[in-house]
């Protein structure tokens, strides 16, 4: 409590800071809309004092959304915008909310797929689709967090290879993987850690997914280390995971790897083997 | 074990041509710590997870469930909700089944003579609230495969369930303040009323001795679907018809279900098939289950199946499909003062509800529609009509809301011929002391109701309380007499709204003791229920000492609750404490000055509450006080009796009575023959957090205090007291 207050005071004293938000993180997101009135609505519903703000551009149909990552999520902001009637990358407005928009704001819904389009695309043919059989009760044979780690390592490898496109794809997959974790199958201790960290992981994944270049991706990737390390320690996999340390990047940074050999994701080919194994996390 | 086939079950008869198998599950119950909101809290896990695992079976097979209590101290139980089984496996501790003691293992083995969506939960204390609930699915033997998704809904509160229970009994409205933070207006304070030009409505409401419009009792930090804030079924494609098996495993919340991808087809309720009926939404009473079929309209899209609590404070979502997320329209905040106005019309001065000749039943006339903006328009332009349809949501809007009259069994459900035992139950209760009962009697205040094999039991239920109650019958399905003749639907939970009258009937085919109770956990724990007994041929094998077990079972609604509040002010310490059961209370009050001039004063009384509204509280008590240095005051009361306040040590007899406007009259005569009449009211909600206390009596004593509620425990309080003068300080509430 006290440290927060102190930080807040310090913040106010800092000269020349233009950003209004702490832990600010900005992302550009596509949001449908048509007119200056849309802009007003979108920016108004996105804005929450000290949490989030948006700047929507009617021509590009994109918004620069800035959030305090400790207080809210991009999802929450995009949900609010959709509830106000505006389709965006992640959420489609409820039909009633879209219908309630004033005439000039009734934009063409480019994100929304209608059953008619579906029927045309599939040629009215759903016969070939084999229905899923009822799922038996889940047996806790595989660790539900495995997919999250798998994708994390894919992301790391993409950064090692300095492949921004692959990293972006992996980050988006990570975001998705976080959402589908079967928390019911987690052990109690892991569950607790998961509940504390999942939001951060998803947020960073989102940030990497929408980062403009490799440099920004790497900077955000650094933030994944601490939550992923906590998770790895809470539920150690059968194969060991190495916590690696690079003394140079951003004054010292860590990452996780399944290989003992150092392959630095922060510099890639520039300094591929810079770093050392700091800790081995094993069962 | 013989396979019992329930005559009232339309679909459960075993057809030959298969070899029944035994499906075994092993469940280990442990206590654990979880963090849903960032705070670590105690909860119960089964096989390490919350909720408990989904148990899946096939009709005709035998379930074998090995339950081990891995907790160190606590005993537990598991009840198989909606299942037809021998009574000693029903899992109500001390009534039918022995509790599962720490370290003990019990085996439940019974044939599955039915199919459908059921669930299982602890029937011990409040364990169900913190994780002990899971889905119990029995597939039909011959059913075409189709995608399906099981969803068990529940709530999470960071407050310990026992504390929730205790606070409910002390009419503490911290829950409303928390709701207010999410949904402004939930407290329904004077300032809210003035802001909405409804002060007259609020005052009439208090004149009729109602504190506020209660839609639900408890504030929850989160609502959960399958134990998560958001659940997903991503593997669905355009055109897929998916069966969603919904279970309301909440402890006290009703859920509205709406879907972003179009209409929902209801195909079963409480496990039993109904003829498909297409709706836009339906409400799930606590413990009800509904099976719906929805069609996924398009690919690359996840459609929101939205479950919103009845008070509309929170919701949880299930995303059907994957890709961009199509939101469902959120349910807009309730128009509380419209509800209050409606309640004012229906509340008689004696606390009875009057349906004004509307013969409400089967959820068809929902007087809550006056609070629903989507049905009766936004607050500013609220539509009210006067006709017969004024509470008929389906007539007032295009939205099709399911009600019980729309449920029809595909197979005849007429009971076998036999003598009919007819019972009339009036559900009664009051919010202020959280007394919930049937005919103003709790389980422990009544005997078991005898029913006999061959007999049909008909229960006519009338709800004369201000809340809806999901009434659940163990071990049987009842027919809901709903105008569908022989095709009346079979259910095991009946939601009954205030003022409704519903008729249910069942054949007394199952031997043993069967609990019939309100499934709102906190209502059940307060004693709202009855026990039916159908004398078994053999004594209960697992409860050899029947009398002792019965006495132990009855202990549940006999609990005593303790509460206290006190301030620590500049002029003294002013407070009260109370120990109360559902009928009795021991109260004590103190005013302790720091100087001899201010003096000290303590009184205590013990008494019993009478009536279903419990407005009467005759009591006896003692009164002791001492002070010095007051020689100038008149020392005479309004009845011209000499009345020294400097030194007094007397006993008294008197009563308290709650008057209109919620004023409490306290009249007494003491052993010195002195009379005293006092009027008081605590906790007048000026604003959501600012409360006024007022008191005056015939000894020319008076007090006025203002309290600003900071959190569930602490408040800042300033007051003026005729004896002690002005003081400010902090006040705590336990
Ligand atoms: Cu109830
Ligand atoms: Cu029960």
mmCIF file of C-alpha atoms in Angstrom, chain B residues 2-173:
data_model
loop_
_atom_site.group_PDB
_atom_site.id
_atom_site.type_symbol
_atom_site.label_atom_id
_atom_site.label_comp_id
_atom_site.label_asym_id
_atom_site.label_seq_id
_atom_site.Cartn_x
_atom_site.Cartn_y
_atom_site.Cartn_z
ATOM 1 C CA UNK B 2 -32.451 -55.198 -7.079
ATOM 2 C CA UNK B 3 -32.903 -52.698 -9.829
ATOM 3 C CA UNK B 4 -35.590 -50.319 -8.743
ATOM 4 C CA UNK B 5 -37.444 -48.802 -11.638
ATOM 5 C CA UNK B 6 -39.374 -45.733 -10.756
ATOM 6 C CA UNK B 7 -42.916 -45.865 -12.129
ATOM 7 C CA UNK B 8 -42.937 -42.106 -12.548
ATOM 8 C CA UNK B 9 -39.880 -42.171 -14.746
ATOM 9 C CA UNK B 10 -40.840 -41.919 -18.346
ATOM 10 C CA UNK B 11 -37.505 -42.854 -19.837
ATOM 11 C CA UNK B 12 -35.694 -44.981 -17.358
ATOM 12 C CA UNK B 13 -36.884 -48.483 -18.054
ATOM 13 C CA UNK B 14 -34.013 -50.672 -19.036
ATOM 14 C CA UNK B 15 -34.337 -52.168 -22.465
ATOM 15 C CA UNK B 16 -32.558 -55.484 -22.903
ATOM 16 C CA UNK B 17 -29.774 -56.317 -25.304
ATOM 17 C CA UNK B 18 -26.702 -55.160 -23.442
ATOM 18 C CA UNK B 19 -24.511 -56.319 -20.624
ATOM 19 C CA UNK B 20 -24.496 -53.829 -17.773
ATOM 20 C CA UNK B 21 -21.059 -52.759 -16.734
ATOM 21 C CA UNK B 22 -19.671 -51.236 -13.606
ATOM 22 C CA UNK B 23 -18.127 -47.789 -14.067
ATOM 23 C CA UNK B 24 -15.827 -46.924 -11.219
ATOM 24 C CA UNK B 25 -14.582 -43.544 -10.039
ATOM 25 C CA UNK B 26 -12.262 -42.850 -7.154
ATOM 26 C CA UNK B 27 -12.693 -39.517 -5.444
ATOM 27 C CA UNK B 28 -10.339 -38.137 -2.842
ATOM 28 C CA UNK B 29 -11.564 -35.089 -0.966
ATOM 29 C CA UNK B 30 -8.964 -32.757 0.452
ATOM 30 C CA UNK B 31 -8.981 -29.252 1.774
ATOM 31 C CA UNK B 32 -6.841 -26.844 -0.124
ATOM 32 C CA UNK B 33 -6.034 -23.197 -0.603
ATOM 33 C CA UNK B 34 -7.104 -21.442 -3.777
ATOM 34 C CA UNK B 35 -6.746 -17.941 -5.066
ATOM 35 C CA UNK B 36 -9.505 -16.833 -7.377
ATOM 36 C CA UNK B 37 -9.147 -13.138 -6.668
ATOM 37 C CA UNK B 38 -5.546 -12.886 -5.524
ATOM 38 C CA UNK B 39 -6.401 -13.771 -1.935
ATOM 39 C CA UNK B 40 -5.701 -17.237 -0.618
ATOM 40 C CA UNK B 41 -8.810 -18.934 0.666
ATOM 41 C CA UNK B 42 -9.745 -22.333 1.958
ATOM 42 C CA UNK B 43 -11.666 -24.566 -0.383
ATOM 43 C CA UNK B 44 -12.349 -28.247 -0.987
ATOM 44 C CA UNK B 45 -10.819 -30.091 -3.865
ATOM 45 C CA UNK B 46 -11.633 -33.513 -5.188
ATOM 46 C CA UNK B 47 -8.749 -35.295 -6.883
ATOM 47 C CA UNK B 48 -6.989 -31.952 -6.663
ATOM 48 C CA UNK B 49 -9.500 -29.954 -8.685
ATOM 49 C CA UNK B 50 -12.387 -27.538 -8.331
ATOM 50 C CA UNK B 51 -15.109 -28.236 -9.223
ATOM 51 C CA UNK B 52 -15.211 -31.979 -8.645
ATOM 52 C CA UNK B 53 -14.651 -34.087 -11.771
ATOM 53 C CA UNK B 54 -17.470 -34.779 -14.181
ATOM 54 C CA UNK B 55 -18.593 -38.359 -13.682
ATOM 55 C CA UNK B 56 -19.861 -39.918 -16.898
ATOM 56 C CA UNK B 57 -21.904 -43.101 -17.123
ATOM 57 C CA UNK B 58 -24.207 -44.969 -19.457
ATOM 58 C CA UNK B 59 -27.774 -45.732 -18.535
ATOM 59 C CA UNK B 60 -28.256 -49.247 -17.254
ATOM 60 C CA UNK B 61 -24.713 -49.587 -16.009
ATOM 61 C CA UNK B 62 -23.794 -49.597 -12.368
ATOM 62 C CA UNK B 63 -22.014 -46.667 -10.777
ATOM 63 C CA UNK B 64 -19.319 -47.498 -8.279
ATOM 64 C CA UNK B 65 -17.859 -44.462 -6.599
ATOM 65 C CA UNK B 66 -15.192 -44.812 -3.980
ATOM 66 C CA UNK B 67 -15.056 -41.700 -1.847
ATOM 67 C CA UNK B 68 -12.179 -41.059 0.482
ATOM 68 C CA UNK B 69 -12.163 -38.193 2.936
ATOM 69 C CA UNK B 70 -8.559 -37.050 2.888
ATOM 70 C CA UNK B 71 -9.122 -34.113 5.184
ATOM 71 C CA UNK B 72 -7.488 -33.994 8.583
ATOM 72 C CA UNK B 73 -10.386 -32.863 10.718
ATOM 73 C CA UNK B 74 -13.572 -32.244 8.851
ATOM 74 C CA UNK B 75 -16.239 -34.791 8.089
ATOM 75 C CA UNK B 76 -18.011 -34.688 4.778
ATOM 76 C CA UNK B 77 -20.624 -36.340 2.580
ATOM 77 C CA UNK B 78 -21.671 -36.660 -1.033
ATOM 78 C CA UNK B 79 -25.245 -36.521 -2.233
ATOM 79 C CA UNK B 80 -26.125 -37.772 -5.716
ATOM 80 C CA UNK B 81 -28.563 -35.125 -6.763
ATOM 81 C CA UNK B 82 -31.564 -36.288 -8.772
ATOM 82 C CA UNK B 83 -30.643 -39.957 -8.724
ATOM 83 C CA UNK B 84 -32.984 -42.780 -7.905
ATOM 84 C CA UNK B 85 -31.111 -44.971 -5.484
ATOM 85 C CA UNK B 86 -31.458 -46.811 -2.177
ATOM 86 C CA UNK B 87 -31.976 -44.221 0.544
ATOM 87 C CA UNK B 88 -28.975 -45.223 2.633
ATOM 88 C CA UNK B 89 -26.763 -44.159 -0.319
ATOM 89 C CA UNK B 90 -28.486 -40.795 -0.725
ATOM 90 C CA UNK B 91 -25.719 -39.032 1.151
ATOM 91 C CA UNK B 92 -27.527 -36.780 3.612
ATOM 92 C CA UNK B 93 -25.348 -37.175 6.681
ATOM 93 C CA UNK B 94 -27.163 -38.497 9.777
ATOM 94 C CA UNK B 95 -30.496 -38.583 7.949
ATOM 95 C CA UNK B 96 -29.834 -41.420 5.519
ATOM 96 C CA UNK B 97 -26.098 -41.978 5.356
ATOM 97 C CA UNK B 98 -23.255 -41.955 7.833
ATOM 98 C CA UNK B 99 -20.962 -38.953 7.433
ATOM 99 C CA UNK B 100 -17.580 -39.678 5.890
ATOM 100 C CA UNK B 101 -15.204 -39.135 8.771
ATOM 101 C CA UNK B 102 -11.649 -37.899 8.215
ATOM 102 C CA UNK B 103 -9.518 -40.635 6.729
ATOM 103 C CA UNK B 104 -12.530 -42.830 6.039
ATOM 104 C CA UNK B 105 -13.537 -44.328 2.706
ATOM 105 C CA UNK B 106 -17.092 -45.073 1.649
ATOM 106 C CA UNK B 107 -18.231 -46.970 -1.416
ATOM 107 C CA UNK B 108 -21.369 -45.952 -3.278
ATOM 108 C CA UNK B 109 -22.602 -48.590 -5.674
ATOM 109 C CA UNK B 110 -25.958 -48.363 -7.347
ATOM 110 C CA UNK B 111 -27.543 -49.221 -10.702
ATOM 111 C CA UNK B 112 -28.310 -46.304 -12.983
ATOM 112 C CA UNK B 113 -31.990 -46.598 -13.831
ATOM 113 C CA UNK B 114 -32.206 -43.238 -15.582
ATOM 114 C CA UNK B 115 -30.303 -41.010 -17.966
ATOM 115 C CA UNK B 116 -29.672 -37.282 -18.136
ATOM 116 C CA UNK B 117 -27.845 -34.386 -16.535
ATOM 117 C CA UNK B 118 -27.431 -34.573 -12.775
ATOM 118 C CA UNK B 119 -24.855 -33.510 -10.273
ATOM 119 C CA UNK B 120 -23.357 -34.383 -6.919
ATOM 120 C CA UNK B 121 -22.383 -32.244 -4.000
ATOM 121 C CA UNK B 122 -21.544 -32.243 -0.344
ATOM 122 C CA UNK B 123 -24.559 -32.198 1.938
ATOM 123 C CA UNK B 124 -22.457 -31.255 4.956
ATOM 124 C CA UNK B 125 -22.657 -27.716 6.312
ATOM 125 C CA UNK B 126 -21.593 -25.179 3.666
ATOM 126 C CA UNK B 127 -18.950 -27.288 1.896
ATOM 127 C CA UNK B 128 -20.878 -27.185 -1.368
ATOM 128 C CA UNK B 129 -20.216 -23.439 -1.612
ATOM 129 C CA UNK B 130 -16.445 -23.849 -1.703
ATOM 130 C CA UNK B 131 -15.892 -26.349 -4.439
ATOM 131 C CA UNK B 132 -17.739 -29.532 -3.502
ATOM 132 C CA UNK B 133 -19.966 -29.808 -6.530
ATOM 133 C CA UNK B 134 -19.537 -31.726 -9.765
ATOM 134 C CA UNK B 135 -21.461 -32.957 -12.790
ATOM 135 C CA UNK B 136 -22.981 -36.440 -12.960
ATOM 136 C CA UNK B 137 -23.878 -37.327 -16.524
ATOM 137 C CA UNK B 138 -25.680 -40.469 -17.617
ATOM 138 C CA UNK B 139 -25.799 -40.979 -21.368
ATOM 139 C CA UNK B 140 -28.625 -42.779 -23.003
ATOM 140 C CA UNK B 141 -27.644 -46.191 -24.284
ATOM 141 C CA UNK B 142 -29.017 -45.570 -27.748
ATOM 142 C CA UNK B 143 -28.397 -41.949 -28.543
ATOM 143 C CA UNK B 144 -26.963 -40.608 -31.781
ATOM 144 C CA UNK B 145 -23.553 -39.078 -31.086
ATOM 145 C CA UNK B 146 -23.470 -35.311 -31.070
ATOM 146 C CA UNK B 147 -21.036 -32.769 -29.680
ATOM 147 C CA UNK B 148 -21.790 -31.930 -26.108
ATOM 148 C CA UNK B 149 -20.418 -29.710 -23.419
ATOM 149 C CA UNK B 150 -21.086 -29.962 -19.699
ATOM 150 C CA UNK B 151 -21.168 -26.719 -17.727
ATOM 151 C CA UNK B 152 -21.515 -26.533 -13.983
ATOM 152 C CA UNK B 153 -22.142 -22.995 -12.775
ATOM 153 C CA UNK B 154 -21.111 -21.821 -9.341
ATOM 154 C CA UNK B 155 -20.091 -18.777 -7.336
ATOM 155 C CA UNK B 156 -17.020 -17.776 -5.436
ATOM 156 C CA UNK B 157 -16.838 -15.554 -2.390
ATOM 157 C CA UNK B 158 -13.663 -14.594 -0.577
ATOM 158 C CA UNK B 159 -15.698 -14.427 2.595
ATOM 159 C CA UNK B 160 -15.876 -17.668 4.531
ATOM 160 C CA UNK B 161 -19.264 -19.295 3.934
ATOM 161 C CA UNK B 162 -19.804 -19.516 7.705
ATOM 162 C CA UNK B 163 -19.294 -15.772 7.929
ATOM 163 C CA UNK B 164 -21.690 -15.192 5.044
ATOM 164 C CA UNK B 165 -24.207 -17.289 6.936
ATOM 165 C CA UNK B 166 -23.640 -15.436 10.199
ATOM 166 C CA UNK B 167 -23.906 -12.026 8.565
ATOM 167 C CA UNK B 168 -27.122 -12.987 6.824
ATOM 168 C CA UNK B 169 -28.593 -13.684 10.235
ATOM 169 C CA UNK B 170 -27.618 -10.274 11.536
ATOM 170 C CA UNK B 171 -29.227 -8.484 8.577
ATOM 171 C CA UNK B 172 -25.904 -6.888 7.773
ATOM 172 C CA UNK B 173 -26.035 -5.256 4.370
#
